Structure formats: C-alpha cells, structure tokens
Amino acid sequence: MEPSQDTPRADSDDSPGSDSARIAAILAELNPRTDLASLVERVCRNDLPWIVVPALSLAAWEQRDPSGWAKVLTWLETKGVTIVRI
C-alpha cells in the first residue's frame, strides 16, 4: 500500500520533527546562558506570531554573536515570526 499524498513526509519542512531538529541545532550552537538562547526557547514555548525586542539587544547580538544572531533571525523568518523593535 502506497502512502497517501495527504500524509506528510518525514523530511518535509512542515513536519514537527524538522522544526525540532532546527531548534536543537540552533540551541546547540548558542551559549545556553545568553539572551539569544532564551529568545529561541521563549519563541518555541509561546508560539507567538511576533516578539518585542529592544533595539539595544538586537545591536548587542549583531555585535557579540553575528553568526548566532543570523541563524536565529533566519529561523524566526522561516517561522513567520515578526520582530517588533522598541
């Protein structure tokens, strides 16, 4: 019996496991004690369409961990999360 076309594939971008793997990979590369790691965890926990972040925090992440911030930003964009700068 062949799988139905309505059945999601395990390697699909929309599958729950793929997002979990991306989150785990991002968190593994970040220092767990940073605000950036806390941001990722908070977005995962609350599943909101937007987050409010102070402009000073964004500037600090860009300066201290540009690679980590780029990965988190890409992930947020992929999830459709809007960043509201204050």
CSV table of N, CA and C in Angstrom, one decimal:
chain,number,residue,atom,x,y,z
A,1,MET,N,0.8,-1.2,0.0
A,1,MET,CA,0.0,0.0,0.0
A,1,MET,C,0.9,1.2,0.0
A,2,GLU,N,0.7,2.1,-0.9
A,2,GLU,CA,1.5,3.4,-1.0
A,2,GLU,C,0.9,4.4,-0.1
A,3,PRO,N,1.8,5.3,0.4
A,3,PRO,CA,1.3,6.3,1.3
A,3,PRO,C,0.4,7.3,0.6
A,4,SER,N,-0.6,7.8,1.2
A,4,SER,CA,-1.5,8.9,0.7
A,4,SER,C,-0.7,10.1,0.4
A,5,GLN,N,-1.1,10.9,-0.5
A,5,GLN,CA,-0.5,12.2,-0.8
A,5,GLN,C,-0.8,13.2,0.3
A,6,ASP,N,-1.8,12.9,1.1
A,6,ASP,CA,-2.1,13.8,2.2
A,6,ASP,C,-1.2,13.5,3.4
A,7,THR,N,-0.5,12.4,3.4
A,7,THR,CA,0.3,12.1,4.5
A,7,THR,C,1.6,12.9,4.5
A,8,PRO,N,2.0,13.7,5.5
A,8,PRO,CA,3.2,14.5,5.4
A,8,PRO,C,4.4,13.6,5.4
A,9,ARG,N,5.4,14.0,4.7
A,9,ARG,CA,6.7,13.2,4.6
A,9,ARG,C,7.5,13.6,5.8
A,10,ALA,N,8.3,12.7,6.3
A,10,ALA,CA,9.2,12.9,7.5
A,10,ALA,C,10.2,14.0,7.2
A,11,ASP,N,10.6,14.2,5.9
A,11,ASP,CA,11.7,15.2,5.6
A,11,ASP,C,11.1,16.5,5.2
A,12,SER,N,9.8,16.6,5.2
A,12,SER,CA,9.1,17.9,4.8
A,12,SER,C,9.4,19.0,5.8
A,13,ASP,N,9.5,20.2,5.3
A,13,ASP,CA,9.8,21.4,6.1
A,13,ASP,C,8.7,21.6,7.1
A,14,ASP,N,7.5,21.1,6.8
A,14,ASP,CA,6.4,21.4,7.7
A,14,ASP,C,6.2,20.3,8.8
A,15,SER,N,7.0,19.3,8.8
A,15,SER,CA,6.9,18.2,9.8
A,15,SER,C,7.4,18.7,11.1
A,16,PRO,N,6.7,18.3,12.2
A,16,PRO,CA,7.1,18.7,13.5
A,16,PRO,C,8.6,18.4,13.8
A,17,GLY,N,9.1,17.3,13.4
A,17,GLY,CA,10.4,16.9,13.7
A,17,GLY,C,11.5,17.8,13.1
A,18,SER,N,11.2,18.3,11.9
A,18,SER,CA,12.1,19.2,11.2
A,18,SER,C,12.4,20.5,12.0
A,19,ASP,N,11.3,21.1,12.5
A,19,ASP,CA,11.5,22.3,13.3
A,19,ASP,C,12.2,22.0,14.6
A,20,SER,N,11.9,20.9,15.2
A,20,SER,CA,12.6,20.5,16.5
A,20,SER,C,14.0,20.3,16.2
A,21,ALA,N,14.4,19.7,15.1
A,21,ALA,CA,15.8,19.5,14.8
A,21,ALA,C,16.5,20.8,14.6
A,22,ARG,N,15.8,21.7,13.9
A,22,ARG,CA,16.4,23.1,13.7
A,22,ARG,C,16.6,23.8,15.0
A,23,ILE,N,15.6,23.7,15.9
A,23,ILE,CA,15.7,24.4,17.2
A,23,ILE,C,16.9,23.8,18.0
A,24,ALA,N,17.0,22.5,18.0
A,24,ALA,CA,18.0,21.8,18.7
A,24,ALA,C,19.4,22.2,18.1
A,25,ALA,N,19.5,22.3,16.8
A,25,ALA,CA,20.8,22.7,16.2
A,25,ALA,C,21.2,24.1,16.6
A,26,ILE,N,20.2,25.0,16.5
A,26,ILE,CA,20.5,26.4,16.9
A,26,ILE,C,20.9,26.5,18.4
A,27,LEU,N,20.1,25.9,19.2
A,27,LEU,CA,20.5,25.9,20.7
A,27,LEU,C,21.8,25.3,21.0
A,28,ALA,N,22.2,24.3,20.2
A,28,ALA,CA,23.5,23.6,20.5
A,28,ALA,C,24.6,24.5,20.1
A,29,GLU,N,24.4,25.5,19.2
A,29,GLU,CA,25.5,26.4,18.8
A,29,GLU,C,25.5,27.7,19.6
A,30,LEU,N,24.5,27.9,20.4
A,30,LEU,CA,24.4,29.1,21.2
A,30,LEU,C,24.8,28.8,22.7
A,31,ASN,N,25.4,29.8,23.3
A,31,ASN,CA,25.6,29.6,24.8
A,31,ASN,C,24.3,29.6,25.5
A,32,PRO,N,24.0,28.6,26.2
A,32,PRO,CA,22.7,28.4,26.8
A,32,PRO,C,22.3,29.5,27.8
A,33,ARG,N,23.3,30.3,28.3
A,33,ARG,CA,23.1,31.3,29.3
A,33,ARG,C,22.8,32.7,28.7
A,34,THR,N,22.8,32.8,27.4
A,34,THR,CA,22.6,34.1,26.7
A,34,THR,C,21.1,34.4,26.5
A,35,ASP,N,20.9,35.7,26.3
A,35,ASP,CA,19.5,36.1,26.0
A,35,ASP,C,19.1,35.6,24.7
A,36,LEU,N,20.0,35.4,23.7
A,36,LEU,CA,19.7,34.9,22.4
A,36,LEU,C,19.1,33.4,22.5
A,37,ALA,N,19.7,32.6,23.3
A,37,ALA,CA,19.2,31.3,23.6
A,37,ALA,C,17.8,31.3,24.3
A,38,SER,N,17.7,32.3,25.2
A,38,SER,CA,16.4,32.4,25.9
A,38,SER,C,15.3,32.9,24.9
A,39,LEU,N,15.7,33.7,24.0
A,39,LEU,CA,14.7,34.1,23.0
A,39,LEU,C,14.2,33.0,22.2
A,40,VAL,N,15.1,32.1,21.7
A,40,VAL,CA,14.7,30.9,21.0
A,40,VAL,C,13.8,30.0,21.8
A,41,GLU,N,14.1,29.8,23.0
A,41,GLU,CA,13.3,29.0,23.9
A,41,GLU,C,11.9,29.6,24.1
A,42,ARG,N,11.9,30.9,24.3
A,42,ARG,CA,10.6,31.6,24.5
A,42,ARG,C,9.7,31.6,23.3
A,43,VAL,N,10.3,31.7,22.1
A,43,VAL,CA,9.5,31.6,20.9
A,43,VAL,C,8.9,30.2,20.8
A,44,CYS,N,9.7,29.2,21.0
A,44,CYS,CA,9.2,27.8,21.0
A,44,CYS,C,8.1,27.6,22.0
A,45,ARG,N,8.3,28.1,23.2
A,45,ARG,CA,7.3,27.8,24.2
A,45,ARG,C,6.0,28.5,24.0
A,46,ASN,N,6.0,29.8,23.5
A,46,ASN,CA,4.8,30.6,23.4
A,46,ASN,C,4.2,30.5,22.0
A,47,ASP,N,5.0,30.2,20.9
A,47,ASP,CA,4.5,30.1,19.6
A,47,ASP,C,3.6,31.3,19.2
A,48,LEU,N,4.2,32.5,19.4
A,48,LEU,CA,3.5,33.7,19.0
A,48,LEU,C,4.0,34.2,17.6
A,49,PRO,N,3.1,35.0,16.9
A,49,PRO,CA,3.4,35.4,15.6
A,49,PRO,C,4.4,36.6,15.6
A,50,TRP,N,4.7,37.2,16.8
A,50,TRP,CA,5.6,38.3,16.9
A,50,TRP,C,6.3,38.3,18.2
A,51,ILE,N,7.4,39.0,18.3
A,51,ILE,CA,8.1,39.2,19.6
A,51,ILE,C,8.6,40.6,19.7
A,52,VAL,N,8.6,41.2,20.9
A,52,VAL,CA,9.1,42.5,21.1
A,52,VAL,C,10.5,42.4,21.6
A,53,VAL,N,11.4,43.1,21.0
A,53,VAL,CA,12.9,43.1,21.4
A,53,VAL,C,13.4,44.5,21.4
A,54,PRO,N,14.1,44.9,22.4
A,54,PRO,CA,14.7,46.2,22.4
A,54,PRO,C,15.8,46.3,21.4
A,55,ALA,N,15.9,47.5,20.7
A,55,ALA,CA,16.9,47.7,19.7
A,55,ALA,C,18.3,47.5,20.2
A,56,LEU,N,18.5,47.8,21.5
A,56,LEU,CA,19.9,47.6,22.1
A,56,LEU,C,20.2,46.1,22.1
A,57,SER,N,19.2,45.3,22.4
A,57,SER,CA,19.5,43.8,22.4
A,57,SER,C,19.9,43.3,21.0
A,58,LEU,N,19.1,43.8,20.0
A,58,LEU,CA,19.4,43.4,18.6
A,58,LEU,C,20.8,43.8,18.2
A,59,ALA,N,21.2,45.1,18.6
A,59,ALA,CA,22.5,45.6,18.3
A,59,ALA,C,23.6,44.7,19.0
A,60,ALA,N,23.4,44.4,20.2
A,60,ALA,CA,24.3,43.6,21.0
A,60,ALA,C,24.5,42.2,20.4
A,61,TRP,N,23.4,41.6,20.0
A,61,TRP,CA,23.5,40.3,19.4
A,61,TRP,C,24.3,40.3,18.1
A,62,GLU,N,24.0,41.4,17.3
A,62,GLU,CA,24.7,41.5,16.0
A,62,GLU,C,26.2,41.7,16.2
A,63,GLN,N,26.6,42.4,17.3
A,63,GLN,CA,28.0,42.7,17.6
A,63,GLN,C,28.7,41.5,18.2
A,64,ARG,N,28.1,40.9,19.3
A,64,ARG,CA,28.7,39.8,20.1
A,64,ARG,C,28.7,38.5,19.4
A,65,ASP,N,27.6,38.2,18.7
A,65,ASP,CA,27.4,36.8,18.1
A,65,ASP,C,26.7,37.0,16.7
A,66,PRO,N,27.4,37.6,15.8
A,66,PRO,CA,26.7,37.8,14.5
A,66,PRO,C,26.3,36.5,13.8
A,67,SER,N,27.1,35.4,13.9
A,67,SER,CA,26.7,34.1,13.3
A,67,SER,C,25.5,33.5,14.0
A,68,GLY,N,25.5,33.6,15.4
A,68,GLY,CA,24.3,33.0,16.1
A,68,GLY,C,23.1,33.8,15.8
A,69,TRP,N,23.2,35.2,15.8
A,69,TRP,CA,22.0,36.0,15.5
A,69,TRP,C,21.5,35.8,14.1
A,70,ALA,N,22.4,35.6,13.1
A,70,ALA,CA,22.0,35.3,11.7
A,70,ALA,C,21.2,34.0,11.7
A,71,LYS,N,21.6,33.0,12.4
A,71,LYS,CA,20.9,31.7,12.4
A,71,LYS,C,19.5,31.9,13.1
A,72,VAL,N,19.5,32.6,14.2
A,72,VAL,CA,18.2,32.8,14.9
A,72,VAL,C,17.3,33.6,14.0
A,73,LEU,N,17.8,34.7,13.4
A,73,LEU,CA,17.0,35.5,12.6
A,73,LEU,C,16.4,34.7,11.4
A,74,THR,N,17.2,33.9,10.7
A,74,THR,CA,16.7,33.1,9.6
A,74,THR,C,15.6,32.1,10.1
A,75,TRP,N,15.8,31.5,11.3
A,75,TRP,CA,14.8,30.6,11.8
A,75,TRP,C,13.5,31.4,12.1
A,76,LEU,N,13.6,32.6,12.7
A,76,LEU,CA,12.4,33.4,13.0
A,76,LEU,C,11.7,33.7,11.7
A,77,GLU,N,12.4,34.1,10.7
A,77,GLU,CA,11.8,34.4,9.4
A,77,GLU,C,11.1,33.2,8.8
A,78,THR,N,11.7,32.1,8.9
A,78,THR,CA,11.2,30.8,8.4
A,78,THR,C,9.9,30.5,9.1
A,79,LYS,N,9.8,30.8,10.4
A,79,LYS,CA,8.6,30.5,11.2
A,79,LYS,C,7.5,31.6,11.0
A,80,GLY,N,7.9,32.7,10.4
A,80,GLY,CA,7.0,33.8,10.2
A,80,GLY,C,6.8,34.7,11.4
A,81,VAL,N,7.8,34.7,12.3
A,81,VAL,CA,7.8,35.5,13.5
A,81,VAL,C,8.3,36.9,13.2
A,82,THR,N,7.5,37.9,13.4
A,82,THR,CA,7.8,39.3,13.2
A,82,THR,C,8.5,39.8,14.4
A,83,ILE,N,9.6,40.6,14.2
A,83,ILE,CA,10.4,41.2,15.3
A,83,ILE,C,9.9,42.6,15.4
A,84,VAL,N,9.4,43.0,16.6
A,84,VAL,CA,9.0,44.4,16.8
A,84,VAL,C,10.1,45.0,17.6
A,85,ARG,N,10.8,46.0,17.0
A,85,ARG,CA,11.9,46.7,17.7
A,85,ARG,C,11.3,47.8,18.5
A,86,ILE,N,11.8,47.9,19.7
A,86,ILE,CA,11.4,49.1,20.6
A,86,ILE,C,12.7,49.8,21.0
